[in-house]
mmCIF file of C-alpha atoms and ligand atoms in Angstrom:
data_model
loop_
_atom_site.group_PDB
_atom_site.id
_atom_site.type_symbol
_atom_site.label_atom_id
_atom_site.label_comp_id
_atom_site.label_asym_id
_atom_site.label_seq_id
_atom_site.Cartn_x
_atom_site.Cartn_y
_atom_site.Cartn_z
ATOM 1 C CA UNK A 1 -17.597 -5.426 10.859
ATOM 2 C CA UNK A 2 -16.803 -8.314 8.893
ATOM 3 C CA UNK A 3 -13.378 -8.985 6.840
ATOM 4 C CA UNK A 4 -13.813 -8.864 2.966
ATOM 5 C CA UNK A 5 -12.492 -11.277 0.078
ATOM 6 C CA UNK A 6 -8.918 -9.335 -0.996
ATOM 7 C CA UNK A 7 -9.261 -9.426 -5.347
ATOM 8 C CA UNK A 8 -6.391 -10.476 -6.759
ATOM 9 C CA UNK A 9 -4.769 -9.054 -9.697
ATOM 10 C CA UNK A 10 -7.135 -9.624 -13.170
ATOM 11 C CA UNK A 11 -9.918 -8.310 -11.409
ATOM 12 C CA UNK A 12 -10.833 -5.242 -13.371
ATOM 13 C CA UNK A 13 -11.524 -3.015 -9.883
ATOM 14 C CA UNK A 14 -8.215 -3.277 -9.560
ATOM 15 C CA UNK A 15 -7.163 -1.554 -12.863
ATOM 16 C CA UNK A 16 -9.686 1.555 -12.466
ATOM 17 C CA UNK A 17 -9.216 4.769 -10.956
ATOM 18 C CA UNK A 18 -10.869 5.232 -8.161
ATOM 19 C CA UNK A 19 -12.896 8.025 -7.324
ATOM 20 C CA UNK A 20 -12.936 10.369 -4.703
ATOM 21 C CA UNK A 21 -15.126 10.587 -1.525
ATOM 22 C CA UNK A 22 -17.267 13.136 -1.223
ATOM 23 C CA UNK A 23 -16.907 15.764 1.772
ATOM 24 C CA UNK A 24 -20.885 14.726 2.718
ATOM 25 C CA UNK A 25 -19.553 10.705 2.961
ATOM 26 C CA UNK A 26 -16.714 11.079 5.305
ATOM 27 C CA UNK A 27 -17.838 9.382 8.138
ATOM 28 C CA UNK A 28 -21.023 8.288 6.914
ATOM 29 C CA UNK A 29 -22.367 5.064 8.015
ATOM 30 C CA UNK A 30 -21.335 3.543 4.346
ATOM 31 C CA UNK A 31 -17.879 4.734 5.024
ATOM 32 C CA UNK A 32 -17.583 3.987 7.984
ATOM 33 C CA UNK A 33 -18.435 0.335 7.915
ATOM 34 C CA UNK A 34 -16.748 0.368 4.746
ATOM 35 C CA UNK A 35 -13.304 0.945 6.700
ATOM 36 C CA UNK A 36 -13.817 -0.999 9.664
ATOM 37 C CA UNK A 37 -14.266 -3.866 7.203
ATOM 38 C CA UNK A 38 -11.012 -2.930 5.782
ATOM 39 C CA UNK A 39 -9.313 -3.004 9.201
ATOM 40 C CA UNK A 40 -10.856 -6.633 9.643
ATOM 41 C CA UNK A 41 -9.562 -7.327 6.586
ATOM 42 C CA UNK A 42 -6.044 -6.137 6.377
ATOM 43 C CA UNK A 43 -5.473 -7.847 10.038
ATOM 44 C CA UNK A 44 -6.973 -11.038 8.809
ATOM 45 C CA UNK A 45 -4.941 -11.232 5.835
ATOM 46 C CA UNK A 46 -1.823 -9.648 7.374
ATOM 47 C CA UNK A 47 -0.638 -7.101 5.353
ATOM 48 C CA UNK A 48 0.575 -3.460 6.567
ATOM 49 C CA UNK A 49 -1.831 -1.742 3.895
ATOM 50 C CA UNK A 50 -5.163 -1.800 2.195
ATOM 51 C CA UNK A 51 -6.713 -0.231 -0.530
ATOM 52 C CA UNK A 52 -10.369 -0.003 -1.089
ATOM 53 C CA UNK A 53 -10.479 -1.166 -4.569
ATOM 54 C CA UNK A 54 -8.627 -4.341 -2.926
ATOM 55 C CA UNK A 55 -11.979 -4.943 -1.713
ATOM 56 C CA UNK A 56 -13.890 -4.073 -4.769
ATOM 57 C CA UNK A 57 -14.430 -0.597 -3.509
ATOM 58 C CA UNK A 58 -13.844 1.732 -6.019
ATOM 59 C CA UNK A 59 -13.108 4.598 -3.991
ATOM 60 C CA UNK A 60 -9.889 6.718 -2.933
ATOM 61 C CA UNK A 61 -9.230 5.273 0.880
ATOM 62 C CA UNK A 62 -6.657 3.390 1.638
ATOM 63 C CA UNK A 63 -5.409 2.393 5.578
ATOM 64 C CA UNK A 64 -1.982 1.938 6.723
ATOM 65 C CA UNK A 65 -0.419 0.050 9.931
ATOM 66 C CA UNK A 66 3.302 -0.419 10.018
ATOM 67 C CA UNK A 67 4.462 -2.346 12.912
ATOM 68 C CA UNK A 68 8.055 -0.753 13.062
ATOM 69 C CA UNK A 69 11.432 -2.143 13.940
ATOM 70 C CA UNK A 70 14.723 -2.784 12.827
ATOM 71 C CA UNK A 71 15.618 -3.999 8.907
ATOM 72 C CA UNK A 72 19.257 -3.695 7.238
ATOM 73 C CA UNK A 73 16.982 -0.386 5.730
ATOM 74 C CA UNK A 74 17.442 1.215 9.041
ATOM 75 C CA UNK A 75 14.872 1.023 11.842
ATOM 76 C CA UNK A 76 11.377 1.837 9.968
ATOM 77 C CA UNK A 77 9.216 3.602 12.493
ATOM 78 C CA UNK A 78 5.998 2.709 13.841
ATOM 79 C CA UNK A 79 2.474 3.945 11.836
ATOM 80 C CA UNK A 80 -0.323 3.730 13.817
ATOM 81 C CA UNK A 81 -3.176 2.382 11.575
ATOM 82 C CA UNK A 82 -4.288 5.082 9.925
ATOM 83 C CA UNK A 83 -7.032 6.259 7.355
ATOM 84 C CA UNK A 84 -6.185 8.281 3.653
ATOM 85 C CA UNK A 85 -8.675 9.973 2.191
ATOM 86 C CA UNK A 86 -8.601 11.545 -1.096
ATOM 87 C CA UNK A 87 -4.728 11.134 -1.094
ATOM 88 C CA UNK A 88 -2.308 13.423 -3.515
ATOM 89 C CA UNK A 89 1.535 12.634 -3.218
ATOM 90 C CA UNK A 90 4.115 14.754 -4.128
ATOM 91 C CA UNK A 91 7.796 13.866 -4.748
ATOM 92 C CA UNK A 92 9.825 16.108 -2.763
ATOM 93 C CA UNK A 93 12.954 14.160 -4.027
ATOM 94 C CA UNK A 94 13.634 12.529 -7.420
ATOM 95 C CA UNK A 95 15.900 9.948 -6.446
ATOM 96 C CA UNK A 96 15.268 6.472 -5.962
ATOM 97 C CA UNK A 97 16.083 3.146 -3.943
ATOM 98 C CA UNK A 98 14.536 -0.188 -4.511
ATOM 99 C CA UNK A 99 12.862 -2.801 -2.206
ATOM 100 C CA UNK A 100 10.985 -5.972 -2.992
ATOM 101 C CA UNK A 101 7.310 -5.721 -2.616
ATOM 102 C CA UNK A 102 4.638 -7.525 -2.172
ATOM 103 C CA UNK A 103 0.992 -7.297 -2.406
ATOM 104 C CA UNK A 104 -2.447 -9.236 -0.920
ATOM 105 C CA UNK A 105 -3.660 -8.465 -4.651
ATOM 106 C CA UNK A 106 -0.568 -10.651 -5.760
ATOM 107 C CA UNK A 107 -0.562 -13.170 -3.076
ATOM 108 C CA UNK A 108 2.700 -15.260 -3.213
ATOM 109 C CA UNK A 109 5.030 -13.167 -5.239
ATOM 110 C CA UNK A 110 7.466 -10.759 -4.588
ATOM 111 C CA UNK A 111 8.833 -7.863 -6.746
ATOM 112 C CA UNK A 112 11.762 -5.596 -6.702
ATOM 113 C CA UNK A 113 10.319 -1.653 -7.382
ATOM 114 C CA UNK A 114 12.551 0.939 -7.239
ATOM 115 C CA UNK A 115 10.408 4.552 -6.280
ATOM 116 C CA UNK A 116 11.353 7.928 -5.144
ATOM 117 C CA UNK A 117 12.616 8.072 -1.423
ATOM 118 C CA UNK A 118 11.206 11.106 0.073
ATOM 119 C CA UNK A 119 7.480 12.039 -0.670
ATOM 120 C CA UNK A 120 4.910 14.255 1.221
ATOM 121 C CA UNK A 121 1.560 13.059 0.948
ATOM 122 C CA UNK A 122 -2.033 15.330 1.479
ATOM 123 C CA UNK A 123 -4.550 13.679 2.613
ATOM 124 C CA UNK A 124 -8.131 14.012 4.411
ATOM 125 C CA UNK A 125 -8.310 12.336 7.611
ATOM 126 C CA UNK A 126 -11.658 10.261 9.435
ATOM 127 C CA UNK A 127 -12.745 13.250 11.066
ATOM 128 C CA UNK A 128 -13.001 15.266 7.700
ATOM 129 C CA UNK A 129 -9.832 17.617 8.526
ATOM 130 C CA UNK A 130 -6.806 17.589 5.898
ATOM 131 C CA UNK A 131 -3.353 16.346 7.383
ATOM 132 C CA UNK A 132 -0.153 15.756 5.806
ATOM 133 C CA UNK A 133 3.140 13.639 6.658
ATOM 134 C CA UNK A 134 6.147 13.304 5.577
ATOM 135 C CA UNK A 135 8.229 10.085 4.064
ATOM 136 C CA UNK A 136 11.477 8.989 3.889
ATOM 137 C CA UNK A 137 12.656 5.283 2.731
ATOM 138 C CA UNK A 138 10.826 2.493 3.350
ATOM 139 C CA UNK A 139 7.645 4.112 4.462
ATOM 140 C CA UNK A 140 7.922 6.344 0.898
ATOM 141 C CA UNK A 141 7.391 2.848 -1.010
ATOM 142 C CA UNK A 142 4.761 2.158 1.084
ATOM 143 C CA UNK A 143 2.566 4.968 0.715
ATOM 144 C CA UNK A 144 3.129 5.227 -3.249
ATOM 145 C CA UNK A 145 2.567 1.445 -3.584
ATOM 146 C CA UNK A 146 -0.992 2.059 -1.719
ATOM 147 C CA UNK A 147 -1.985 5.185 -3.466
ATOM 148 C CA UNK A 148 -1.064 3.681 -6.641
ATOM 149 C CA UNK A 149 -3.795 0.812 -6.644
ATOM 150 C CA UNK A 150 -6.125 4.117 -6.051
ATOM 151 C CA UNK A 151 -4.934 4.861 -9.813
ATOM 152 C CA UNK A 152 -5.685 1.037 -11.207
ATOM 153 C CA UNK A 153 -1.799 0.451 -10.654
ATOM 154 C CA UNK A 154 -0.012 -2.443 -9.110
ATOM 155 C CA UNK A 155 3.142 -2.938 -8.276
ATOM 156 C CA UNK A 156 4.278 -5.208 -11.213
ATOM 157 C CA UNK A 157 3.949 -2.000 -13.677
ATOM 158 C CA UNK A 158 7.142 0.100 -11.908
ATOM 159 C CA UNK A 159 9.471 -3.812 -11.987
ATOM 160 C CA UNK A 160 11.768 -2.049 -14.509
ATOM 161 C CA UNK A 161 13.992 -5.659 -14.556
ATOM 162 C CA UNK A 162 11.233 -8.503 -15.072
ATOM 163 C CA UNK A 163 13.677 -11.039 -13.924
ATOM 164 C CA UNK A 164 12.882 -9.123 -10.320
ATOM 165 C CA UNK A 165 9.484 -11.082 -9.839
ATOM 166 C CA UNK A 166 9.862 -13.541 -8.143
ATOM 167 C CA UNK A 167 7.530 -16.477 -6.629
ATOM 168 C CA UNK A 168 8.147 -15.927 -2.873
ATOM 169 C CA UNK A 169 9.430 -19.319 -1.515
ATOM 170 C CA UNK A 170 12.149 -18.380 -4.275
ATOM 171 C CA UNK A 171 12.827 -15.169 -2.986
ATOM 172 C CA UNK A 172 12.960 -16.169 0.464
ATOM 173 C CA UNK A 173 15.201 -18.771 -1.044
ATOM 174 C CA UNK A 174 17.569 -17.022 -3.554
ATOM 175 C CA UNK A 175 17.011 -13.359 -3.420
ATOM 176 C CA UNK A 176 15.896 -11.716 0.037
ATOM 177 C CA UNK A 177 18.096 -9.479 1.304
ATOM 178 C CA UNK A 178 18.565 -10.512 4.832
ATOM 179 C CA UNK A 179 16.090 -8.730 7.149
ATOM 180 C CA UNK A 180 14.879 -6.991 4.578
ATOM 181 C CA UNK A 181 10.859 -6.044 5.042
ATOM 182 C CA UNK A 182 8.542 -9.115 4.259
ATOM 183 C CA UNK A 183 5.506 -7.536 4.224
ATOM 184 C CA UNK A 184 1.991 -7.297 1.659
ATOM 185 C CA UNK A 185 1.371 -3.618 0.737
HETATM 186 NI NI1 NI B 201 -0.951 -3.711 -2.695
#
């Protein structure tokens, strides 16, 4: 296990699409180490989610780890760390509510993204079985932010008001909502 150099945005990895693990790699020894490095990573770096193209891995896994607790969003529940494989989202509601995001591709900024609210996400799991969950609010951005950098997106591409991107000692300053979420995604 070792914890991995996070790319930061102009680093073409982070603009491709990434492609998908094959059934025959799940929990190979590639993979594996591959995602225990992420785990090293994303608590190093101290973010609540990874993507492997973050680490120059230009595959589709991403992991997740939401500590939980109360924001003025409403109390975001706890998400174990947990492994995506091969992840397809689906927008089970159309309408939309904003929160500033951040990213450990974009260290030191802050954006305001406004995304769909309720999504239910597909996904193959470590052991190689499919799973699916659920998401409302905060967690909703958080899983579409993640699965987006599996597409070559970031963040800054769905700021539809560019004077929402803020440097984040300003937006701790000027613009944070109070007890809003202050997290890298
Ligand atoms: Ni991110």
């Amino acid at each position: 296990m070792a914890v991995r150099k996070v790319v930061r945005m102009g680093h073409p990895v982070l603009r491709q699409p990434a492609r998908p693990l094959e059934p025959h790699e799940i929990g190979s020894e590639p993979v594996r180490r591959l995602l225990a490095d992420m785990i090293d990573t994303l608590h190093d770096y101290g973010g609540i989610g990874l993507a492997a193209p973050q680490v120059a891995e230009s595959v589709r896994l991403a992991i997740i780890e939401i500590p939980g607790g109360p924001t003025r969003y409403g109390d975001i529940p706890v998400m174990p760390l947990t492994a995506f494989i091969n992840p397809a989202i689906e927008v089970v509601d159309h309408a939309t509510q904003g929160y500033w995001e951040g990213c450990l591709s974009l260290p030191g900024l802050r954006g305001f993204v406004e995304r769909p609210q309720h999504v239910k996400v597909r996904y193959t799991n470590e052991a190689g079985g499919s799973d699916e969950l659920e998401l409302e609010g905060f967690l909703a951005t958080v899983f579409q932010h993640e699965f987006d950098h599996l597409d070559g997106k970031l963040y800054v591409d769905r700021i539809t008001d560019s004077t929402l991107l803020s440097f984040e000692e300003e937006y701790l300053r000027y613009l944070a909502p109070r007890e809003a979420p202050n997290a890298d995604l």
